[in-house]
């Protein structure tokens, strides 16, 4: 994920320039769509959205019937029973959504339930408009005309991408305008004024959605990546490999793992300083990204140790890949304070067969074997045997 993405524009820009500036910031970034988001983040966001859907559904299912005594006092007798029925159906629908939303498995399902959450109050609003009719002009029934603004305001509590926010906004405004469309009053001055007001509030809601999403992305990045190199930290790496191992076992496909360590890294720190060491660590992490596939999982294991998982890669092919990484290390030159620093790395390599922890022990033993045999080489781990 890109670092230091911001949601602010320079104060000297006009409104149109600010909008263009926002789109430029989001172009190719995570705020535009969910496709570039890590699968772990999508799962977390799905659970977050789903939790808020459940809370709102439960809250409004309880509060809605509590207004019935007020309806009894202010509504005409001929419409009271119809409104009570509409309120009870609205409350029951939200309770059903609250129950259904307790099962969430994907971002797709969370989005679908979010659409349902917006649809249910929109239908309730439309039904009250037809039931009350001319009585809506009474000042005592202002709460029924306030509902569309409340529905739009609810959008603010969900962290959505720009695409998700716009699509949900169009769907919600279209659903809320159905009564005026049916009565052929959609293009009246009053209706256009209402649509303009809802549009302005919806724009603010979309901005709030993007701000929430941006904050969650930054927090996720800080929690899952190494601050220096930008690679996955140990916890996040293990989580992703667990998922990949399950997929490997399900489809009977190989999963290889390599542990790499920079040779004589302490000597580099002692000779050139820790800033030079940090520069080499960053250089090596960039080298790994260049040499490995986008589907490979790369993490910083700690200090000068890095770990790599190669899905759907047999050991023989993984060995060629890691040897290519080591060759790139030999050819690398890192410039620091007018000095050229060269470095090498060693690697232990194995196939994940049973579980990650036992496989890592074998790979770690293979790495130590590589160092004992002179460094700058790959040693393969096979079962309990180490084969160079």
Short mmCIF file of N, CA, C and O in Angstrom, two decimals, residues 266-360:
data_model
loop_
_atom_site.label_atom_id
_atom_site.label_comp_id
_atom_site.label_asym_id
_atom_site.label_seq_id
_atom_site.Cartn_x
_atom_site.Cartn_y
_atom_site.Cartn_z
N UNK A 266 26.26 -7.96 10.80
CA UNK A 266 26.79 -7.23 11.96
C UNK A 266 28.08 -6.50 11.60
O UNK A 266 28.31 -5.36 12.05
N UNK A 267 28.90 -7.13 10.78
CA UNK A 267 30.15 -6.48 10.37
C UNK A 267 29.85 -5.23 9.52
O UNK A 267 30.57 -4.23 9.62
N UNK A 268 28.80 -5.31 8.71
CA UNK A 268 28.42 -4.15 7.90
C UNK A 268 27.98 -3.00 8.80
O UNK A 268 28.38 -1.84 8.62
N UNK A 269 27.17 -3.31 9.81
CA UNK A 269 26.73 -2.27 10.76
C UNK A 269 27.91 -1.67 11.51
O UNK A 269 27.98 -0.45 11.72
N UNK A 270 28.86 -2.53 11.92
CA UNK A 270 30.01 -2.04 12.68
C UNK A 270 30.92 -1.18 11.81
O UNK A 270 31.48 -0.18 12.27
N UNK A 271 31.05 -1.57 10.52
CA UNK A 271 31.99 -0.86 9.65
C UNK A 271 31.40 0.42 9.07
O UNK A 271 32.11 1.43 8.93
N UNK A 272 30.13 0.41 8.73
CA UNK A 272 29.53 1.55 8.02
C UNK A 272 28.46 2.28 8.83
O UNK A 272 28.04 3.38 8.44
N UNK A 273 27.97 1.68 9.90
CA UNK A 273 26.93 2.31 10.70
C UNK A 273 25.55 1.72 10.42
O UNK A 273 25.32 1.07 9.40
N UNK A 274 24.64 1.97 11.35
CA UNK A 274 23.30 1.37 11.24
C UNK A 274 22.49 1.99 10.10
O UNK A 274 21.61 1.32 9.54
N UNK A 275 22.76 3.21 9.75
CA UNK A 275 22.04 3.81 8.62
C UNK A 275 22.37 3.07 7.33
O UNK A 275 21.50 2.84 6.49
N UNK A 276 23.63 2.71 7.17
CA UNK A 276 24.02 1.92 6.00
C UNK A 276 23.35 0.55 6.04
O UNK A 276 22.89 0.03 5.02
N UNK A 277 23.29 -0.04 7.25
CA UNK A 277 22.61 -1.33 7.40
C UNK A 277 21.14 -1.25 7.02
O UNK A 277 20.61 -2.14 6.34
N UNK A 278 20.48 -0.18 7.45
CA UNK A 278 19.07 0.01 7.10
C UNK A 278 18.90 0.15 5.59
O UNK A 278 17.94 -0.38 5.01
N UNK A 279 19.83 0.86 4.95
CA UNK A 279 19.75 1.04 3.50
C UNK A 279 19.89 -0.29 2.77
O UNK A 279 19.20 -0.55 1.77
N UNK A 280 20.73 -1.17 3.29
CA UNK A 280 20.90 -2.50 2.68
C UNK A 280 19.64 -3.34 2.88
O UNK A 280 19.21 -4.06 1.97
N UNK A 281 19.05 -3.24 4.06
CA UNK A 281 17.81 -3.99 4.32
C UNK A 281 16.71 -3.55 3.35
O UNK A 281 15.97 -4.39 2.82
N UNK A 282 16.58 -2.24 3.15
CA UNK A 282 15.58 -1.72 2.21
C UNK A 282 15.90 -2.18 0.80
O UNK A 282 15.00 -2.60 0.04
N UNK A 283 17.17 -2.13 0.43
CA UNK A 283 17.59 -2.56 -0.92
C UNK A 283 17.27 -4.04 -1.13
O UNK A 283 16.78 -4.44 -2.19
N UNK A 284 17.54 -4.84 -0.13
CA UNK A 284 17.29 -6.28 -0.25
C UNK A 284 15.80 -6.57 -0.35
O UNK A 284 15.37 -7.46 -1.11
N UNK A 285 14.99 -5.83 0.40
CA UNK A 285 13.54 -6.03 0.31
C UNK A 285 13.02 -5.67 -1.07
O UNK A 285 12.14 -6.35 -1.62
N UNK A 286 13.56 -4.60 -1.68
CA UNK A 286 13.18 -4.23 -3.04
C UNK A 286 13.64 -5.29 -4.04
O UNK A 286 12.94 -5.59 -5.02
N UNK A 287 14.80 -5.85 -3.79
CA UNK A 287 15.31 -6.92 -4.65
C UNK A 287 14.38 -8.13 -4.63
O UNK A 287 14.10 -8.75 -5.67
N UNK A 288 13.91 -8.49 -3.43
CA UNK A 288 12.98 -9.61 -3.31
C UNK A 288 11.70 -9.34 -4.09
O UNK A 288 11.17 -10.23 -4.76
N UNK A 289 11.17 -8.14 -4.00
CA UNK A 289 9.95 -7.79 -4.73
C UNK A 289 10.17 -7.92 -6.24
O UNK A 289 9.27 -8.35 -6.97
N UNK A 290 11.35 -7.51 -6.70
CA UNK A 290 11.62 -7.55 -8.14
C UNK A 290 11.79 -8.99 -8.64
O UNK A 290 11.34 -9.32 -9.74
N UNK A 291 12.44 -9.83 -7.86
CA UNK A 291 12.77 -11.18 -8.31
C UNK A 291 11.61 -12.16 -8.13
O UNK A 291 11.55 -13.18 -8.84
N UNK A 292 10.70 -11.89 -7.21
CA UNK A 292 9.62 -12.82 -6.92
C UNK A 292 8.32 -12.36 -7.58
O UNK A 292 8.19 -11.22 -8.01
N UNK A 293 7.38 -13.28 -7.64
CA UNK A 293 6.09 -12.99 -8.28
C UNK A 293 5.19 -12.19 -7.33
O UNK A 293 5.41 -12.16 -6.13
N UNK A 294 4.17 -11.58 -7.92
CA UNK A 294 3.21 -10.82 -7.12
C UNK A 294 2.43 -11.75 -6.18
O UNK A 294 1.94 -11.31 -5.13
N UNK A 295 2.29 -13.03 -6.55
CA UNK A 295 1.54 -13.98 -5.73
C UNK A 295 2.38 -14.57 -4.60
O UNK A 295 1.84 -15.22 -3.71
N UNK A 296 3.70 -14.37 -4.64
CA UNK A 296 4.56 -14.87 -3.57
C UNK A 296 4.40 -14.00 -2.33
O UNK A 296 4.11 -12.80 -2.42
N UNK A 297 4.59 -14.59 -1.16
CA UNK A 297 4.41 -13.90 0.11
C UNK A 297 5.78 -13.62 0.70
O UNK A 297 6.57 -14.54 0.91
N UNK A 298 6.06 -12.35 0.96
CA UNK A 298 7.39 -11.94 1.43
C UNK A 298 7.24 -11.23 2.77
O UNK A 298 6.40 -10.35 2.93
N UNK A 299 8.09 -11.59 3.74
CA UNK A 299 8.04 -10.95 5.04
C UNK A 299 9.43 -10.75 5.62
O UNK A 299 10.39 -11.43 5.24
N UNK A 300 9.52 -9.79 6.51
CA UNK A 300 10.75 -9.61 7.28
C UNK A 300 10.56 -10.34 8.59
O UNK A 300 9.67 -10.02 9.38
N UNK A 301 11.41 -11.34 8.82
CA UNK A 301 11.25 -12.22 9.97
C UNK A 301 11.83 -11.62 11.24
O UNK A 301 11.48 -12.00 12.34
N UNK A 302 12.75 -10.68 11.07
CA UNK A 302 13.39 -10.05 12.21
C UNK A 302 14.84 -9.78 11.92
O UNK A 302 15.53 -10.63 11.33
N UNK A 303 15.32 -8.61 12.32
CA UNK A 303 16.72 -8.29 12.07
C UNK A 303 17.04 -8.32 10.59
O UNK A 303 16.40 -7.65 9.78
N UNK A 304 18.05 -9.15 10.24
CA UNK A 304 18.43 -9.28 8.82
C UNK A 304 17.87 -10.55 8.19
O UNK A 304 18.32 -10.97 7.12
N UNK A 305 16.87 -11.17 8.83
CA UNK A 305 16.25 -12.39 8.30
C UNK A 305 14.96 -12.06 7.55
O UNK A 305 14.13 -11.28 8.04
N UNK A 306 14.80 -12.67 6.41
CA UNK A 306 13.61 -12.49 5.58
C UNK A 306 13.04 -13.88 5.26
O UNK A 306 13.79 -14.86 5.17
N UNK A 307 11.75 -13.94 5.10
CA UNK A 307 11.10 -15.22 4.82
C UNK A 307 10.18 -15.07 3.62
O UNK A 307 9.54 -14.04 3.44
N UNK A 308 10.14 -16.13 2.81
CA UNK A 308 9.39 -16.10 1.56
C UNK A 308 8.59 -17.39 1.42
O UNK A 308 9.10 -18.47 1.71
N UNK A 309 7.34 -17.28 1.01
CA UNK A 309 6.52 -18.44 0.68
C UNK A 309 6.17 -18.37 -0.80
O UNK A 309 5.76 -17.31 -1.29
N UNK A 310 6.35 -19.48 -1.50
CA UNK A 310 6.10 -19.53 -2.94
C UNK A 310 4.98 -20.52 -3.24
O UNK A 310 5.22 -21.73 -3.31
N UNK A 311 3.75 -20.04 -3.37
CA UNK A 311 2.62 -20.93 -3.64
C UNK A 311 2.73 -21.60 -5.01
O UNK A 311 3.28 -21.03 -5.95
N UNK A 312 2.22 -22.83 -5.08
CA UNK A 312 2.17 -23.60 -6.33
C UNK A 312 3.55 -23.68 -7.00
O UNK A 312 3.67 -23.62 -8.21
N UNK A 313 4.57 -23.83 -6.17
CA UNK A 313 5.94 -23.88 -6.67
C UNK A 313 6.64 -25.10 -6.08
O UNK A 313 6.86 -25.17 -4.87
N UNK A 314 7.00 -26.10 -6.91
CA UNK A 314 7.74 -27.26 -6.40
C UNK A 314 9.13 -26.85 -5.94
O UNK A 314 9.65 -25.80 -6.31
N UNK A 315 9.76 -27.71 -5.15
CA UNK A 315 11.03 -27.37 -4.54
C UNK A 315 12.12 -27.09 -5.58
O UNK A 315 12.94 -26.20 -5.41
N UNK A 316 12.10 -27.86 -6.67
CA UNK A 316 13.13 -27.67 -7.70
C UNK A 316 13.04 -26.27 -8.33
O UNK A 316 14.05 -25.60 -8.55
N UNK A 317 11.83 -25.84 -8.61
CA UNK A 317 11.64 -24.50 -9.18
C UNK A 317 11.94 -23.42 -8.15
O UNK A 317 12.55 -22.39 -8.47
N UNK A 318 11.54 -23.65 -6.88
CA UNK A 318 11.82 -22.68 -5.83
C UNK A 318 13.32 -22.51 -5.64
O UNK A 318 13.81 -21.41 -5.38
N UNK A 319 14.07 -23.60 -5.79
CA UNK A 319 15.52 -23.51 -5.65
C UNK A 319 16.12 -22.61 -6.71
O UNK A 319 17.01 -21.79 -6.43
N UNK A 320 15.64 -22.71 -7.95
CA UNK A 320 16.13 -21.86 -9.02
C UNK A 320 15.82 -20.38 -8.72
O UNK A 320 16.64 -19.50 -8.98
N UNK A 321 14.63 -20.13 -8.18
CA UNK A 321 14.24 -18.76 -7.87
C UNK A 321 15.14 -18.18 -6.78
O UNK A 321 15.64 -17.05 -6.90
N UNK A 322 15.35 -18.92 -5.70
CA UNK A 322 16.16 -18.42 -4.58
C UNK A 322 17.61 -18.25 -5.01
O UNK A 322 18.29 -17.29 -4.59
N UNK A 323 18.12 -19.15 -5.84
CA UNK A 323 19.49 -18.99 -6.34
C UNK A 323 19.61 -17.72 -7.19
O UNK A 323 20.64 -17.05 -7.17
N UNK A 324 18.55 -17.40 -7.91
CA UNK A 324 18.55 -16.16 -8.69
C UNK A 324 18.58 -14.94 -7.76
O UNK A 324 19.23 -13.94 -8.06
N UNK A 325 17.86 -15.03 -6.63
CA UNK A 325 17.89 -13.95 -5.64
C UNK A 325 19.30 -13.77 -5.09
O UNK A 325 19.80 -12.65 -4.98
N UNK A 326 19.96 -14.88 -4.76
CA UNK A 326 21.32 -14.80 -4.23
C UNK A 326 22.29 -14.23 -5.26
O UNK A 326 23.22 -13.48 -4.92
N UNK A 327 22.09 -14.57 -6.54
CA UNK A 327 22.93 -14.03 -7.59
C UNK A 327 22.74 -12.52 -7.70
O UNK A 327 23.71 -11.76 -7.88
N UNK A 328 21.51 -12.06 -7.58
CA UNK A 328 21.24 -10.62 -7.63
C UNK A 328 21.91 -9.91 -6.46
O UNK A 328 22.36 -8.76 -6.60
N UNK A 329 21.96 -10.57 -5.30
CA UNK A 329 22.66 -9.99 -4.15
C UNK A 329 24.14 -9.79 -4.46
O UNK A 329 24.71 -8.73 -4.15
N UNK A 330 24.76 -10.79 -5.05
CA UNK A 330 26.20 -10.68 -5.38
C UNK A 330 26.46 -9.52 -6.32
O UNK A 330 27.52 -8.89 -6.24
N UNK A 331 25.52 -9.27 -7.21
CA UNK A 331 25.72 -8.23 -8.22
C UNK A 331 25.30 -6.85 -7.73
O UNK A 331 25.50 -5.85 -8.42
N UNK A 332 24.71 -6.78 -6.55
CA UNK A 332 24.19 -5.51 -6.04
C UNK A 332 25.31 -4.67 -5.44
O UNK A 332 26.25 -5.17 -4.83
N UNK A 333 25.17 -3.37 -5.62
CA UNK A 333 26.06 -2.40 -5.00
C UNK A 333 25.19 -1.33 -4.34
O UNK A 333 24.35 -0.71 -4.99
N UNK A 334 25.40 -1.13 -3.05
CA UNK A 334 24.66 -0.11 -2.30
C UNK A 334 25.61 1.03 -1.99
O UNK A 334 26.66 0.82 -1.37
N UNK A 335 25.29 2.22 -2.45
CA UNK A 335 26.15 3.38 -2.22
C UNK A 335 25.72 4.09 -0.94
O UNK A 335 24.53 4.37 -0.74
N UNK A 336 26.72 4.39 -0.10
CA UNK A 336 26.44 5.07 1.16
C UNK A 336 27.65 5.92 1.52
O UNK A 336 28.78 5.41 1.66
N UNK A 337 27.45 7.24 1.65
CA UNK A 337 28.53 8.17 1.99
C UNK A 337 29.75 7.98 1.09
O UNK A 337 30.89 7.82 1.55
N UNK A 338 29.49 7.98 -0.22
CA UNK A 338 30.54 7.84 -1.23
C UNK A 338 31.28 6.52 -1.14
O UNK A 338 32.40 6.38 -1.64
N UNK A 339 30.67 5.54 -0.53
CA UNK A 339 31.27 4.21 -0.45
C UNK A 339 30.34 3.20 -1.12
O UNK A 339 29.13 3.34 -1.09
N UNK A 340 30.92 2.18 -1.71
CA UNK A 340 30.17 1.12 -2.35
C UNK A 340 30.20 -0.11 -1.45
O UNK A 340 31.28 -0.63 -1.13
N UNK A 341 29.02 -0.55 -1.06
CA UNK A 341 28.91 -1.70 -0.15
C UNK A 341 28.33 -2.88 -0.91
O UNK A 341 27.28 -2.76 -1.56
N UNK A 342 29.01 -4.00 -0.84
CA UNK A 342 28.51 -5.24 -1.44
C UNK A 342 28.10 -6.20 -0.32
O UNK A 342 28.65 -6.15 0.78
N UNK A 343 27.15 -7.05 -0.63
CA UNK A 343 26.69 -8.00 0.38
C UNK A 343 26.19 -9.27 -0.29
O UNK A 343 25.87 -9.28 -1.49
N UNK A 344 26.11 -10.33 0.48
CA UNK A 344 25.58 -11.61 0.00
C UNK A 344 24.55 -12.11 1.01
O UNK A 344 24.39 -11.54 2.10
N UNK A 345 23.88 -13.19 0.66
CA UNK A 345 22.90 -13.77 1.57
C UNK A 345 22.93 -15.29 1.46
O UNK A 345 23.35 -15.84 0.45
N UNK A 346 22.47 -15.93 2.52
CA UNK A 346 22.34 -17.38 2.56
C UNK A 346 20.87 -17.73 2.72
O UNK A 346 20.07 -16.92 3.20
N UNK A 347 20.53 -18.96 2.33
CA UNK A 347 19.11 -19.33 2.37
C UNK A 347 18.93 -20.80 2.71
O UNK A 347 19.70 -21.66 2.28
N UNK A 348 17.90 -21.07 3.50
CA UNK A 348 17.41 -22.42 3.72
C UNK A 348 16.08 -22.55 3.03
O UNK A 348 15.25 -21.64 3.08
N UNK A 349 15.87 -23.67 2.37
CA UNK A 349 14.68 -23.84 1.53
C UNK A 349 14.03 -25.18 1.78
O UNK A 349 14.72 -26.21 1.90
N UNK A 350 12.71 -25.20 1.88
CA UNK A 350 11.99 -26.45 2.07
C UNK A 350 10.57 -26.35 1.59
O UNK A 350 10.08 -25.26 1.27
N UNK A 351 9.90 -27.49 1.54
CA UNK A 351 8.50 -27.53 1.14
C UNK A 351 7.63 -27.70 2.38
O UNK A 351 7.95 -28.50 3.27
N UNK A 352 6.56 -26.92 2.48
CA UNK A 352 5.64 -27.01 3.61
C UNK A 352 4.76 -28.24 3.39
O UNK A 352 3.93 -28.26 2.48
N UNK A 353 4.95 -29.27 4.23
CA UNK A 353 4.25 -30.53 4.02
C UNK A 353 3.15 -30.78 5.04
O UNK A 353 2.06 -31.22 4.69
N UNK A 354 3.42 -30.53 6.32
CA UNK A 354 2.45 -30.86 7.37
C UNK A 354 1.89 -29.60 8.01
O UNK A 354 0.71 -29.30 7.91
N UNK A 355 2.76 -28.86 8.67
CA UNK A 355 2.34 -27.59 9.28
C UNK A 355 3.48 -26.60 9.15
O UNK A 355 4.62 -26.96 8.88
N UNK A 356 3.16 -25.33 9.37
CA UNK A 356 4.13 -24.27 9.11
C UNK A 356 5.26 -24.28 10.13
O UNK A 356 6.43 -24.14 9.78
N UNK A 357 4.94 -24.49 11.41
CA UNK A 357 5.96 -24.41 12.44
C UNK A 357 7.05 -25.46 12.26
O UNK A 357 8.24 -25.14 12.33
N UNK A 358 6.65 -26.71 12.02
CA UNK A 358 7.66 -27.76 11.83
C UNK A 358 8.46 -27.52 10.56
O UNK A 358 9.67 -27.77 10.52
N UNK A 359 7.80 -27.03 9.51
CA UNK A 359 8.51 -26.75 8.26
C UNK A 359 9.51 -25.61 8.46
O UNK A 359 10.62 -25.65 7.92
N UNK A 360 9.14 -24.61 9.27
CA UNK A 360 10.04 -23.51 9.52
C UNK A 360 11.27 -23.95 10.29
O UNK A 360 12.38 -23.45 10.07
#
